[in-house]
Short mmCIF file of C-alpha atoms and ligand atoms in Angstrom, two decimals:
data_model
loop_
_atom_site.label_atom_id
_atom_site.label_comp_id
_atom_site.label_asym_id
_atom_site.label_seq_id
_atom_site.Cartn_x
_atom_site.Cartn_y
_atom_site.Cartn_z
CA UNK A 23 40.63 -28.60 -4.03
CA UNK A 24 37.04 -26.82 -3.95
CA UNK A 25 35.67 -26.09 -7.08
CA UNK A 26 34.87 -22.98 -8.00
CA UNK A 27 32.10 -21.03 -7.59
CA UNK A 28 28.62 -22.27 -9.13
CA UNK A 29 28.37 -20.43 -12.82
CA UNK A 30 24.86 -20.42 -13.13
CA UNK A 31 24.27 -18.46 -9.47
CA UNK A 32 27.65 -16.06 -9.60
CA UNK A 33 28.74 -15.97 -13.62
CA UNK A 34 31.74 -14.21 -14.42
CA UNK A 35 31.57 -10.47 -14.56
CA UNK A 36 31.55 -9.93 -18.00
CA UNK A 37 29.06 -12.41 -18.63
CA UNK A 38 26.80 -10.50 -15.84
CA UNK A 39 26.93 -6.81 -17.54
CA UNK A 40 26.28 -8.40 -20.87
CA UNK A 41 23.15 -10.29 -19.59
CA UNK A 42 22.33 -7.44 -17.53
CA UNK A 43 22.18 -4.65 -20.70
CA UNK A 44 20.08 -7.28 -22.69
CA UNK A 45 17.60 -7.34 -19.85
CA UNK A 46 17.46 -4.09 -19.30
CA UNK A 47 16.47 -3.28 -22.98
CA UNK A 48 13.98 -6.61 -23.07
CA UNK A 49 11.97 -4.31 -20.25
CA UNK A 50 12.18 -1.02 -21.98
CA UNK A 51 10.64 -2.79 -25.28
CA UNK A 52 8.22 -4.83 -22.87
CA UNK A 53 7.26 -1.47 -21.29
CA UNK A 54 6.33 -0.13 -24.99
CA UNK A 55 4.13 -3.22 -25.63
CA UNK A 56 2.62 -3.49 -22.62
CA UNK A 57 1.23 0.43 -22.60
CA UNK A 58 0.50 0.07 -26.63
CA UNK A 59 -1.55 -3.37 -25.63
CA UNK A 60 -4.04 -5.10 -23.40
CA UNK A 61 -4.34 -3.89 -19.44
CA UNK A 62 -5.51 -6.61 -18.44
CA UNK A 63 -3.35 -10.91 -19.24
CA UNK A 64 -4.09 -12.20 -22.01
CA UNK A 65 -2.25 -15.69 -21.24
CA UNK A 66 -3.87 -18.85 -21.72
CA UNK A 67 -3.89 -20.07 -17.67
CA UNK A 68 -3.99 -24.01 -18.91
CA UNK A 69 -1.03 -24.13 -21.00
CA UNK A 70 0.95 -21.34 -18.83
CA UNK A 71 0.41 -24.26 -15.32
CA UNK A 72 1.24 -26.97 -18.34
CA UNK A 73 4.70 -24.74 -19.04
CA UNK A 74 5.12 -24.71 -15.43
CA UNK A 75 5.05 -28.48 -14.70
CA UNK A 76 8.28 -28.87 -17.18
CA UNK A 77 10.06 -26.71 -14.36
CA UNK A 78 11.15 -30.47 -12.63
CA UNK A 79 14.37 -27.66 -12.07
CA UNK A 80 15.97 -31.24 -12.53
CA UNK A 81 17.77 -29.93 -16.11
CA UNK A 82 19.19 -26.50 -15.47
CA UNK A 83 18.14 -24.04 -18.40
CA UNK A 84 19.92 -21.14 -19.31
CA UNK A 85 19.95 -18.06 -17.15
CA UNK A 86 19.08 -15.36 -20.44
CA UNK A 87 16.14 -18.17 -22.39
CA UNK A 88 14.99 -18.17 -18.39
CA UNK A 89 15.01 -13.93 -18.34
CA UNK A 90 13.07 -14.33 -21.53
CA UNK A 91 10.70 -16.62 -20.51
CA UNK A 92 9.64 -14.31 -17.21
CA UNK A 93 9.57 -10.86 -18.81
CA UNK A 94 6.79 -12.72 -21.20
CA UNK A 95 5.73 -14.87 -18.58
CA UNK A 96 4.78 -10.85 -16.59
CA UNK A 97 3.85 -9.21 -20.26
CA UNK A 98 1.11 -11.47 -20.57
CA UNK A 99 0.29 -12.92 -16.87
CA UNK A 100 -0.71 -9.98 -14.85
CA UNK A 101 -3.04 -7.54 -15.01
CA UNK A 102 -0.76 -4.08 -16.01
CA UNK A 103 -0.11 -1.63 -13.53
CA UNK A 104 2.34 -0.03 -15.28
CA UNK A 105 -0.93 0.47 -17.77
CA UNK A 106 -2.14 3.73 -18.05
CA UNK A 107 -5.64 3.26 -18.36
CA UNK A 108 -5.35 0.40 -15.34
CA UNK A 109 -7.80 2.37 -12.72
CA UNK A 110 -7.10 0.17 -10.16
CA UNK A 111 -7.08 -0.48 -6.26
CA UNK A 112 -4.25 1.83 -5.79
CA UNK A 113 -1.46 -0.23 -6.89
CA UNK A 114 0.92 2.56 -8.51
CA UNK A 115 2.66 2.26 -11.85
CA UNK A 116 6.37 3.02 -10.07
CA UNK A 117 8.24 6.24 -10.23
CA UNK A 118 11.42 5.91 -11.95
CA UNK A 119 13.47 6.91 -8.56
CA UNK A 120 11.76 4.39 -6.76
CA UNK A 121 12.65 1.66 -9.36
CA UNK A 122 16.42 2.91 -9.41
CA UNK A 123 16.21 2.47 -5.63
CA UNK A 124 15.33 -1.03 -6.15
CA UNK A 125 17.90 -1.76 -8.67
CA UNK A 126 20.53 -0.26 -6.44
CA UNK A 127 19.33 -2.54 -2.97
CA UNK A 128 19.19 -5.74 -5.30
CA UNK A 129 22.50 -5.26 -6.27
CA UNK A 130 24.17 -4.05 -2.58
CA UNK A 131 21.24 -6.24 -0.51
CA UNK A 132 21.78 -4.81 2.76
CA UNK A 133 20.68 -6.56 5.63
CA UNK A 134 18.72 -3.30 7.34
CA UNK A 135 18.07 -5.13 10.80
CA UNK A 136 20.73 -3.81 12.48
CA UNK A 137 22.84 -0.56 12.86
CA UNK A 138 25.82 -1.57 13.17
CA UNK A 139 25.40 -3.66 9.77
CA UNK A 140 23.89 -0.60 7.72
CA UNK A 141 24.38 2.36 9.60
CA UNK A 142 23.88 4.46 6.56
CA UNK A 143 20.95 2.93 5.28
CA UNK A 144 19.22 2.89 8.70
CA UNK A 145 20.12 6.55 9.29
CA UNK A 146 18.25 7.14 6.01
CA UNK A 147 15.22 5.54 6.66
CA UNK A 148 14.98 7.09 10.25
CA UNK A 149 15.25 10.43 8.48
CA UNK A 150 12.67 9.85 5.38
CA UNK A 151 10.30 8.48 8.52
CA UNK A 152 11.11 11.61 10.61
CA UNK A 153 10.59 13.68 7.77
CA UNK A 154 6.96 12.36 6.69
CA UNK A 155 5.81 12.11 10.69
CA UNK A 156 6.42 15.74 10.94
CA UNK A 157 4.81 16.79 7.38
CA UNK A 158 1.73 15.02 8.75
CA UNK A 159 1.58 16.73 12.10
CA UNK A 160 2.75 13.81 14.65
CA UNK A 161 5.28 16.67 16.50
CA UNK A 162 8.99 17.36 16.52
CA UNK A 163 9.68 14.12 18.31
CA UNK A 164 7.70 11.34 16.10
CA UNK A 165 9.12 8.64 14.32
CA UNK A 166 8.20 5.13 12.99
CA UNK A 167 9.32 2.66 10.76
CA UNK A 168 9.03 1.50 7.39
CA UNK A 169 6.41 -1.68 6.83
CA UNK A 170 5.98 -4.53 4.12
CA UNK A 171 2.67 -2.80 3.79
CA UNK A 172 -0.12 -1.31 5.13
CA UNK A 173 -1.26 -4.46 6.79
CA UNK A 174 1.62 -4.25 8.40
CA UNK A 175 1.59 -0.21 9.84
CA UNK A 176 -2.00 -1.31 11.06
CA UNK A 177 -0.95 -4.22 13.18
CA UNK A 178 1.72 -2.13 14.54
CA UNK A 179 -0.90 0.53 15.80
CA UNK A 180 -2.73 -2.21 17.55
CA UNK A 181 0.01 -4.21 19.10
CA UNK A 182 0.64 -0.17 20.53
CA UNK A 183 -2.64 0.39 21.92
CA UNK A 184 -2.61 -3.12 23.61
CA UNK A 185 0.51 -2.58 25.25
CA UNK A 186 0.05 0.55 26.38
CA UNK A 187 -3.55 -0.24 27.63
CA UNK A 188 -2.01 -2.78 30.23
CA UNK A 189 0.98 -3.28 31.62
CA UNK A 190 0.89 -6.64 31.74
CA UNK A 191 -0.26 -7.16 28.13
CA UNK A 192 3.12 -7.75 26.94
CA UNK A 193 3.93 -10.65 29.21
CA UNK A 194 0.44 -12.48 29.32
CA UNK A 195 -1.03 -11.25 26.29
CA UNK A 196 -5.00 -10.49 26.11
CA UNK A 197 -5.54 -12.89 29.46
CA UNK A 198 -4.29 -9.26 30.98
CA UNK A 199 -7.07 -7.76 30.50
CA UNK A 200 -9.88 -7.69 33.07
CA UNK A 201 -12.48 -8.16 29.93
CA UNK A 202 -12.44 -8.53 26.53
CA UNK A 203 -10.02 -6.03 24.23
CA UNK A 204 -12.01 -4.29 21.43
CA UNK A 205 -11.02 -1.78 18.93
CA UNK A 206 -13.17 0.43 16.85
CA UNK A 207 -13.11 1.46 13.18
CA UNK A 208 -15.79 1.33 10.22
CA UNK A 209 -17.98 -1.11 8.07
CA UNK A 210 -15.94 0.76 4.86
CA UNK A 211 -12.12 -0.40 6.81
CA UNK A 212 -9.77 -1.78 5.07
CA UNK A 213 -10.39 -5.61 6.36
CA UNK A 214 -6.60 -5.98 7.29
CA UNK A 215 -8.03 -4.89 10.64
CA UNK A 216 -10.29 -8.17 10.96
CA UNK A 217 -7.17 -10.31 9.58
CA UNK A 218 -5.00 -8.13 12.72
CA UNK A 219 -7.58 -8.22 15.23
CA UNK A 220 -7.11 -12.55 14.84
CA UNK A 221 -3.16 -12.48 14.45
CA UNK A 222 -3.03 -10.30 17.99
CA UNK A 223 -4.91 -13.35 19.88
CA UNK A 224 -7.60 -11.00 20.58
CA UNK A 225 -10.15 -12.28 17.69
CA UNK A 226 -12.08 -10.67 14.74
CA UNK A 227 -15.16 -9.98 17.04
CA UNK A 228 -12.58 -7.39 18.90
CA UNK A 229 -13.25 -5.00 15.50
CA UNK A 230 -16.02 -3.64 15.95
CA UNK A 231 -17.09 -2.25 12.26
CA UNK A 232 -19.01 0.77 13.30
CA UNK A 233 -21.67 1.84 11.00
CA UNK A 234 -21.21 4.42 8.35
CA UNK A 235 -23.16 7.52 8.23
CA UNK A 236 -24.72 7.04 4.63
CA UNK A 237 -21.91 8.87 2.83
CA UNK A 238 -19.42 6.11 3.25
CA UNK A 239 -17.65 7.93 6.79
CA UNK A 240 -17.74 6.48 10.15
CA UNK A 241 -20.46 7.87 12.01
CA UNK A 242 -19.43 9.58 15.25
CA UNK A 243 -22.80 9.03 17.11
CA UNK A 244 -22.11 5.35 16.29
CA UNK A 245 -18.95 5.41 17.47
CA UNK A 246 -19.79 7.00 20.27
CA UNK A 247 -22.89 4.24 21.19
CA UNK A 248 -20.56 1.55 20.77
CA UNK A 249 -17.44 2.71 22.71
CA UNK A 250 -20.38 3.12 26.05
CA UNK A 251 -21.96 -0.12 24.91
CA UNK A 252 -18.76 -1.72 25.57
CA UNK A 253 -17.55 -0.16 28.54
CA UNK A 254 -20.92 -0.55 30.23
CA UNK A 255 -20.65 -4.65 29.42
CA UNK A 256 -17.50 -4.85 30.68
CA UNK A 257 -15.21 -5.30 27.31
CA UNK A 258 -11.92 -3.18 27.29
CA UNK A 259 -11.73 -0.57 24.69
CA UNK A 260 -8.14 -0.25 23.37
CA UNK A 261 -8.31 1.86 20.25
CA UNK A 262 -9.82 3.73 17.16
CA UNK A 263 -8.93 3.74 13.88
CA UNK A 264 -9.72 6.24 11.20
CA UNK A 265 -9.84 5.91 7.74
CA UNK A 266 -8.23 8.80 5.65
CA UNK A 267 -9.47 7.17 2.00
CA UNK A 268 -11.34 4.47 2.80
CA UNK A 269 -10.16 1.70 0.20
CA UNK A 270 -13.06 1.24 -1.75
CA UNK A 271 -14.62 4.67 -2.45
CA UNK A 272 -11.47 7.48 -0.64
CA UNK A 273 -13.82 8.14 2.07
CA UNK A 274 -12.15 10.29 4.93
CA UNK A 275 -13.84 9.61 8.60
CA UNK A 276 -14.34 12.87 10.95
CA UNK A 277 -10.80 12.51 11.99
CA UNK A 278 -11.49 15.32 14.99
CA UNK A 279 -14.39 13.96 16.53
CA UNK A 280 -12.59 9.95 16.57
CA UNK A 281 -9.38 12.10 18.10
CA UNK A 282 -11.52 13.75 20.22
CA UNK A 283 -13.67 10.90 21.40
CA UNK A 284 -10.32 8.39 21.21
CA UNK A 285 -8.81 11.18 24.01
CA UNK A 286 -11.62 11.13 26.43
CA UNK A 287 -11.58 7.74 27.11
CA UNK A 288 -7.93 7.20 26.82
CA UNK A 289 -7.90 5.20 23.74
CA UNK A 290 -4.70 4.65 21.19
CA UNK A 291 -6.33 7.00 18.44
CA UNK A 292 -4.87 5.57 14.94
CA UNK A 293 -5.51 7.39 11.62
CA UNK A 294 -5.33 4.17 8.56
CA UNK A 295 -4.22 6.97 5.72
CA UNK A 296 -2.56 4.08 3.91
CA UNK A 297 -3.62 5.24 0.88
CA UNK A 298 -4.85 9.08 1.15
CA UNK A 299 -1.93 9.73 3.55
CA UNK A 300 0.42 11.11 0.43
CA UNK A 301 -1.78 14.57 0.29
CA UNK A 302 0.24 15.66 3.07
CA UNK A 303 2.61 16.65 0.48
CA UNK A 304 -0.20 19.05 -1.13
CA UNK A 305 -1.04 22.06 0.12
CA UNK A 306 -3.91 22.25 -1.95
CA UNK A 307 -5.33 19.30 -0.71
CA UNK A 308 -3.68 18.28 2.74
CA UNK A 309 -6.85 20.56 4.24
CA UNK A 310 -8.94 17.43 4.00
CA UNK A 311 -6.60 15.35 6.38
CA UNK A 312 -7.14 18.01 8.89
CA UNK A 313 -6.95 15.71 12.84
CA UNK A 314 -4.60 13.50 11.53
CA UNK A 315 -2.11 15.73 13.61
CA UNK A 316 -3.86 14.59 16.47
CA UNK A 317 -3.26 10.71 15.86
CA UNK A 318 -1.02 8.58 18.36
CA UNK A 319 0.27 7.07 14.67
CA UNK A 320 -0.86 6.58 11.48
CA UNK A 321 -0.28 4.14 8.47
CA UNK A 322 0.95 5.94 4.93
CA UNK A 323 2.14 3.73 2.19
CA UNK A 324 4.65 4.65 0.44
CA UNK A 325 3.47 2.16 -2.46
CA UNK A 326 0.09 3.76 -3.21
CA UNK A 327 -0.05 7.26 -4.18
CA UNK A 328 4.06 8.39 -3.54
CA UNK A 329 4.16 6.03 -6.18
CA UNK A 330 6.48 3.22 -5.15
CA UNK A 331 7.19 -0.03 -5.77
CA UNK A 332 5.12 -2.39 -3.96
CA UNK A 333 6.44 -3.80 -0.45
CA UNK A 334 6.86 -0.11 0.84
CA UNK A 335 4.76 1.15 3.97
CA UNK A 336 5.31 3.20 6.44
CA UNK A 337 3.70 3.37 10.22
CA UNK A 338 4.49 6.86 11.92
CA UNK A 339 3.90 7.24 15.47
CA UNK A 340 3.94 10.35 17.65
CA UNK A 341 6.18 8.54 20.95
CA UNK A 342 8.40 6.29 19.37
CA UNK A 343 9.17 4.84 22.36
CA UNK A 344 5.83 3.11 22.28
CA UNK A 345 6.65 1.49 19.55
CA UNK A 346 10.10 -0.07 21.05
CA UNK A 347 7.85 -1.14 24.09
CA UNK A 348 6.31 -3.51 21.99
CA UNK A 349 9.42 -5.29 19.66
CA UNK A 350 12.47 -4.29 22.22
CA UNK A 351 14.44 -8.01 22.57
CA UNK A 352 17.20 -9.36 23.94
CA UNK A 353 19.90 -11.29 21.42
CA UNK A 354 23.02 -11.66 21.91
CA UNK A 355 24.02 -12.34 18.55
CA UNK A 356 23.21 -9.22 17.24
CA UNK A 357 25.94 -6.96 16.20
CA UNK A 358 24.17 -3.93 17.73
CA UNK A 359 21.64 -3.23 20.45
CA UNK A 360 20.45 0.02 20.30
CA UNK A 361 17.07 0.62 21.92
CA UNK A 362 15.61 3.53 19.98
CA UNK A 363 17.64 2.95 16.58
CA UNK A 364 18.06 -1.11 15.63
CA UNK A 365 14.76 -2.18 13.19
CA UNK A 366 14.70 -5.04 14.66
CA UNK A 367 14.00 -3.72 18.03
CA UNK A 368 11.40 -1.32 16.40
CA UNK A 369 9.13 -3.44 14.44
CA UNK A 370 7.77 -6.79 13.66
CA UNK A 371 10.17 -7.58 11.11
CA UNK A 372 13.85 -9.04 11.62
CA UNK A 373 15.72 -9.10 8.72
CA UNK A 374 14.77 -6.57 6.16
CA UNK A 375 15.23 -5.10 2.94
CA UNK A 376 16.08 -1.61 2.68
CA UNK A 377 13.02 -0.14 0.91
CA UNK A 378 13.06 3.33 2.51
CA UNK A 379 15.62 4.37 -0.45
CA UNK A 380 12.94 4.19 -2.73
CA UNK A 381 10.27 7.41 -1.48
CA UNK A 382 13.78 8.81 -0.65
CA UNK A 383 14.79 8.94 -4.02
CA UNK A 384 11.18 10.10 -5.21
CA UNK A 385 11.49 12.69 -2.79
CA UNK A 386 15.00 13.91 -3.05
CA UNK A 387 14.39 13.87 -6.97
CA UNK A 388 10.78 15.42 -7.55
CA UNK A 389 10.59 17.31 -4.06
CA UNK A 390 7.11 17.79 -1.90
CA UNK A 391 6.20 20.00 -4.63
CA UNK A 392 6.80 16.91 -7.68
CA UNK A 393 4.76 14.89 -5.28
CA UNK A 394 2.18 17.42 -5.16
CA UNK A 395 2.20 17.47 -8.90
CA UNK A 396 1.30 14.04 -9.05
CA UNK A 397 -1.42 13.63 -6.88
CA UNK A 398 -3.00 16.89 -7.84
CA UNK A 399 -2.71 15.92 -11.17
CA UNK A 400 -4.66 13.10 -10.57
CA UNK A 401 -7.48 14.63 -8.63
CA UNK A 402 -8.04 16.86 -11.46
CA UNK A 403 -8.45 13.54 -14.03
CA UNK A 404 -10.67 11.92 -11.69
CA UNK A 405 -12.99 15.55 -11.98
CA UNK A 406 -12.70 15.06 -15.98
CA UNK A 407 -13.61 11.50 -15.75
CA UNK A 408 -16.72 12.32 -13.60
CA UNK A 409 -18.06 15.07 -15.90
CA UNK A 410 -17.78 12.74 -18.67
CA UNK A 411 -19.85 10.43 -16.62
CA UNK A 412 -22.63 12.61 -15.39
CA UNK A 413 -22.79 14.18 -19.18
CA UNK A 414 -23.80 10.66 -20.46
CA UNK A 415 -26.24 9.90 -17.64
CA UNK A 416 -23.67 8.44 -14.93
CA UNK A 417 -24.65 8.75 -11.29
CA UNK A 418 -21.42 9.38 -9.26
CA UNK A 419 -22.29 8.09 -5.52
CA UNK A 420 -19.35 8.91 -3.59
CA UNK A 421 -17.76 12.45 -2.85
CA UNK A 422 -14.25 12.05 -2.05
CA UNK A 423 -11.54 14.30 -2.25
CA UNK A 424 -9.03 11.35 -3.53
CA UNK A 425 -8.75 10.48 -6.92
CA UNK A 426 -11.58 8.06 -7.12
CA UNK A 427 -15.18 7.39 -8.14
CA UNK A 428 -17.76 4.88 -7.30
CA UNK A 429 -20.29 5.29 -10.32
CA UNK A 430 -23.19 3.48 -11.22
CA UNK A 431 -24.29 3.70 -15.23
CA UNK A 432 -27.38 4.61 -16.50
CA UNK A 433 -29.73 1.31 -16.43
CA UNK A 434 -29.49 1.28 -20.40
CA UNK A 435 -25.77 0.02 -19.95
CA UNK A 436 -26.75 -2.91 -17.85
CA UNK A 437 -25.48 -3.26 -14.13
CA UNK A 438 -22.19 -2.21 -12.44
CA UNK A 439 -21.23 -5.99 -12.65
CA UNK A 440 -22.02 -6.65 -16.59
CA UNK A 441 -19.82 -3.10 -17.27
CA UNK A 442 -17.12 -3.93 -15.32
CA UNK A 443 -17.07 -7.45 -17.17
CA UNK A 444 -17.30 -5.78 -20.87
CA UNK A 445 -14.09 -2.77 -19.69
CA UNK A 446 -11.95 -5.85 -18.68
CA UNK A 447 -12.71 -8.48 -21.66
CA UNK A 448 -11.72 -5.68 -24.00
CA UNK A 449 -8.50 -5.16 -22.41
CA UNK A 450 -8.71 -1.47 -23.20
CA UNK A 451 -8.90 -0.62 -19.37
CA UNK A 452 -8.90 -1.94 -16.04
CA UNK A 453 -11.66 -0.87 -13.20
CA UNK A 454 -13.32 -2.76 -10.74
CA UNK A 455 -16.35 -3.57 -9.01
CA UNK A 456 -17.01 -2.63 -5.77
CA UNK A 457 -19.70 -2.14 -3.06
CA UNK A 458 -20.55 1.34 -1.39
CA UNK A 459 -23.04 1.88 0.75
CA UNK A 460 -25.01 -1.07 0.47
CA UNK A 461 -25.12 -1.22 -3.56
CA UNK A 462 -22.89 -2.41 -6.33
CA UNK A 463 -20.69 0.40 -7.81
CA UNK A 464 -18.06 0.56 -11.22
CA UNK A 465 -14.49 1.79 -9.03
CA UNK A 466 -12.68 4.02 -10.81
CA UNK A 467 -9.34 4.99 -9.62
CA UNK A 468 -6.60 7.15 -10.73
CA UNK A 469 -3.33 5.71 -10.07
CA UNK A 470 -0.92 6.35 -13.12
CA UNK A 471 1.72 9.10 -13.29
CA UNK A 472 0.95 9.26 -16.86
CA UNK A 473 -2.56 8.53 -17.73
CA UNK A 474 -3.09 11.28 -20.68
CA UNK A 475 -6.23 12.84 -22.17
CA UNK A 476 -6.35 10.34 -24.55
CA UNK A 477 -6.59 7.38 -22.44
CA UNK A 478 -9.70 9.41 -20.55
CA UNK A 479 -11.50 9.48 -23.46
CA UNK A 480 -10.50 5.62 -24.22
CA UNK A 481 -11.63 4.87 -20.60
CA UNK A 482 -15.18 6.93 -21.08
CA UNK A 483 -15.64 5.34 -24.56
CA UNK A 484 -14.64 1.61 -22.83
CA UNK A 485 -17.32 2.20 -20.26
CA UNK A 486 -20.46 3.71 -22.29
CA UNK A 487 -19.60 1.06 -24.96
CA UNK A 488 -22.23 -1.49 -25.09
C1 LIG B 524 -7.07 2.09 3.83
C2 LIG B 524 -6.15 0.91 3.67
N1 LIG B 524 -5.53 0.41 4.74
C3 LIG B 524 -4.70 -0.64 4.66
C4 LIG B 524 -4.44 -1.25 3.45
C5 LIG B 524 -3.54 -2.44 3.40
O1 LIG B 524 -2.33 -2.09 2.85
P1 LIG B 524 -1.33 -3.16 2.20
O2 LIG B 524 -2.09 -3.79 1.07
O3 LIG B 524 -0.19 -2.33 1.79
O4 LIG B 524 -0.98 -4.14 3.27
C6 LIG B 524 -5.06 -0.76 2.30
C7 LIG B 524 -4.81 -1.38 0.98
O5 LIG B 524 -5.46 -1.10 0.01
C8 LIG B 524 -5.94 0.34 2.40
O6 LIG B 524 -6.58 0.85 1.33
#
């Protein structure tokens, strides 16, 4: 007879709801502690790898001492973005609908490869997608997918604009080409796109990092220069990439002239909005984003300012059909094969989790307008924080419309570095240090729903505290 089924991975269903109310109330009382306590771990790293070693996972421990161990194990380990004073590189302190969303996957997992398997989770995803696309001005027929990440979305955009550049790029890869494939985007890029341009075969000297015009934008004369530079040397121009909030200081690159320039010579034009994407759903403040309509595709993720959990991006792209030119496959043993609907036909994953539910959910629940809310909301504490920084002798040296600042203190308050290093050993905040234009900058970055007044004045007092 077989036994039955392993306790420890499939306990009995009473035995699961009981476990699962006491862990749900362990992370509501976690939650209080962590925003009434340090932002940044306070765990001792030597002991915590010493802990670690005793996991031979020779002597099976029990499932609820284990729960307990991992909620401390992430109360003390991490750095808090579920803090709100943590003013961080845009990693969001969740939405509530987006966490429910999670809860609700974990518990159906539901293999999101295939149509035929989920039909009504890929139907929703397709629809989110469509619905985003068209708020950010790709046209009635654009689509996409939803990515791991940004990373991903940005790969995606060049694995596009190489296969649409030559026809025989798909079959022999960058030995197509009659020269060397280069793409274009700035020095202030996210540097996924040097990690991308090595993954597609076609090496990091393929980015070219354009120079910046001072302000922390791409210049367009550069741009211009180096696109002719190329062509007259015989390289292959594929594609440009704007940035709409450049990572470290929300930058936005003249997104009309790069559309402009990306159309006269026939390039894949690609707006990287990964993180200043979500003020499409402001009207307020979707002005600034103005070209992005012209893009081929862009990257938005979901998990930076629509507030999800992290492992949520989304690439949108004008002709979906370009995008099934590059991941269309034959196999057999898939249960469906539907060109222009199956995932796995559409992007670079296979099997995948269904993470679409989650901006669903925010958006269903809080609406374009809650969205709005949120990331108006923090534009305007990102305008407090800077006039409490220029009143004690701050100099703010970027000027972006996102919710961030690159500041530099006055010289009595030491460097960028030695202020950074005081916020984070008190634990009463998190920022970071960053470069912009050359010079060493204090990054401060509004990312949490809930930040209050309060914690603005904690912040300002953390960083003019000597
Ligand atoms: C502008 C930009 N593009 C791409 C990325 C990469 O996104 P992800 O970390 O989700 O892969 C980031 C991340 O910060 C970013 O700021």
């Amino acid at each position: 007879m077989i036994r039955g089924p392993v306790e420890a991975l499939f306990p009995p269903r009473q035995q699961r709801l009981r476990i699962d109310d006491y862990l749900t109330r362990e992370l509501a009382r976690a939650e209080e502690r962590i925003v009434a306590g340090s932002a940044t771990p306070t765990l001792d790293m030597e002991s915590f790898r010493h802990e670690l070693a005793g996991f031979d996972f020779a002597t099976p421990r029990p499932l609820p001492e284990l729960l307990d161990w991992s909620v401390g194990m992430l109360e003390h380990g991490i750095v808090h973005l579920t803090h709100p004073r943590y003013f961080g590189l845009f990693n969001p302190s969740p939405s509530f609908p987006a966490q429910c969303a999670d809860r609700i996957v974990g518990s159906f997992n539901p293999q999101v490869a295939s149509s035929a398997t989920s039909p009504a989770a890929v139907a929703l995803e397709a629809h989110v997608i469509r619905m985003v696309a068209q708020r950010a001005g790709l046209g009635a027929l654009s689509g996409g997918h939803f990515t791991c990440g940004g990373s991903e979305a940005n790969y995606t955009a060049l694995l596009c604009a190489l296969t649409r550049a030559h026809p025989k790029f798909a079959a022999d890869g960058a030995r197509a080409f009659p020269g060397a494939p280069v793409f274009y985007t700035s020095k202030e890029c996210h540097r996924s796109w040097v990690k991308i341009a090595h993954q597609a075969g076609i090496g990091r000297s393929a980015a070219r990092l354009v120079a910046t015009d001072g302000s922390g934008r791409m210049s367009a004369a550069a741009l211009t220069a180096a696109v002719a530079a190329d062509l007259a040397s015989g390289c292959v121009p594929v594609l440009i990439v704007a940035s709409a909030g450049t990572t470290n200081a929300g930058m936005i690159d003249p997104l009309v002239e790069c559309a402009e320039l990306a159309r006269r010579h026939a390039l894949w034009y690609h707006v990287d909005a990964a993180w200043g994407g979500a003020m499409i759903a402001s009207e307020k403040l979707r002005g600034v984003l103005n070209g992005l309509d012209q893009a081929d595709s862009a990257t938005i993720d979901a998990h930076k300012w629509f507030a999800t959990t992290m492992g949520c991006g989304m690439f949108l792209v004008r002709d979906p059909a370009a995008v099934t030119a590059v991941f269309q496959v034959a196999a057999s043993y898939m249960p469906s094969h539907q060109l222009s609907v199956d995932p796995y036909m559409n992007s670079a994953q296979w099997s995948r989790r269904f993470v679409g539910l989650r901006l669903f959910l925010s958006l269903a629940s809080a609406g374009w307008a809650g969205q709005a809310a949120h990331i108006e909301r923090a534009v305007e504490q990102t305008a407090r924080i800077r006039q409490g920084l220029e009143a004690s002798g701050w100099s703010i040296v970027n000027d972006s419309p996102c919710a961030v600042l690159n500041v530099v203190p006055p010289s009595a308050l030491g460097t960028p570095g030695a202020v950074v290093e005081r916020v984070l050993a008190s634990g009463r905040a998190w920022v970071s240090l960053a470069r912009f234009e050359e010079r060493d900058v204090v990054r401060i970055c509004v990312t949490h729903g809930e930040t209050s007044d309060e914690d603005l004045s904690i912040l300002l007092d953390a960083l003019t505290r000597v």
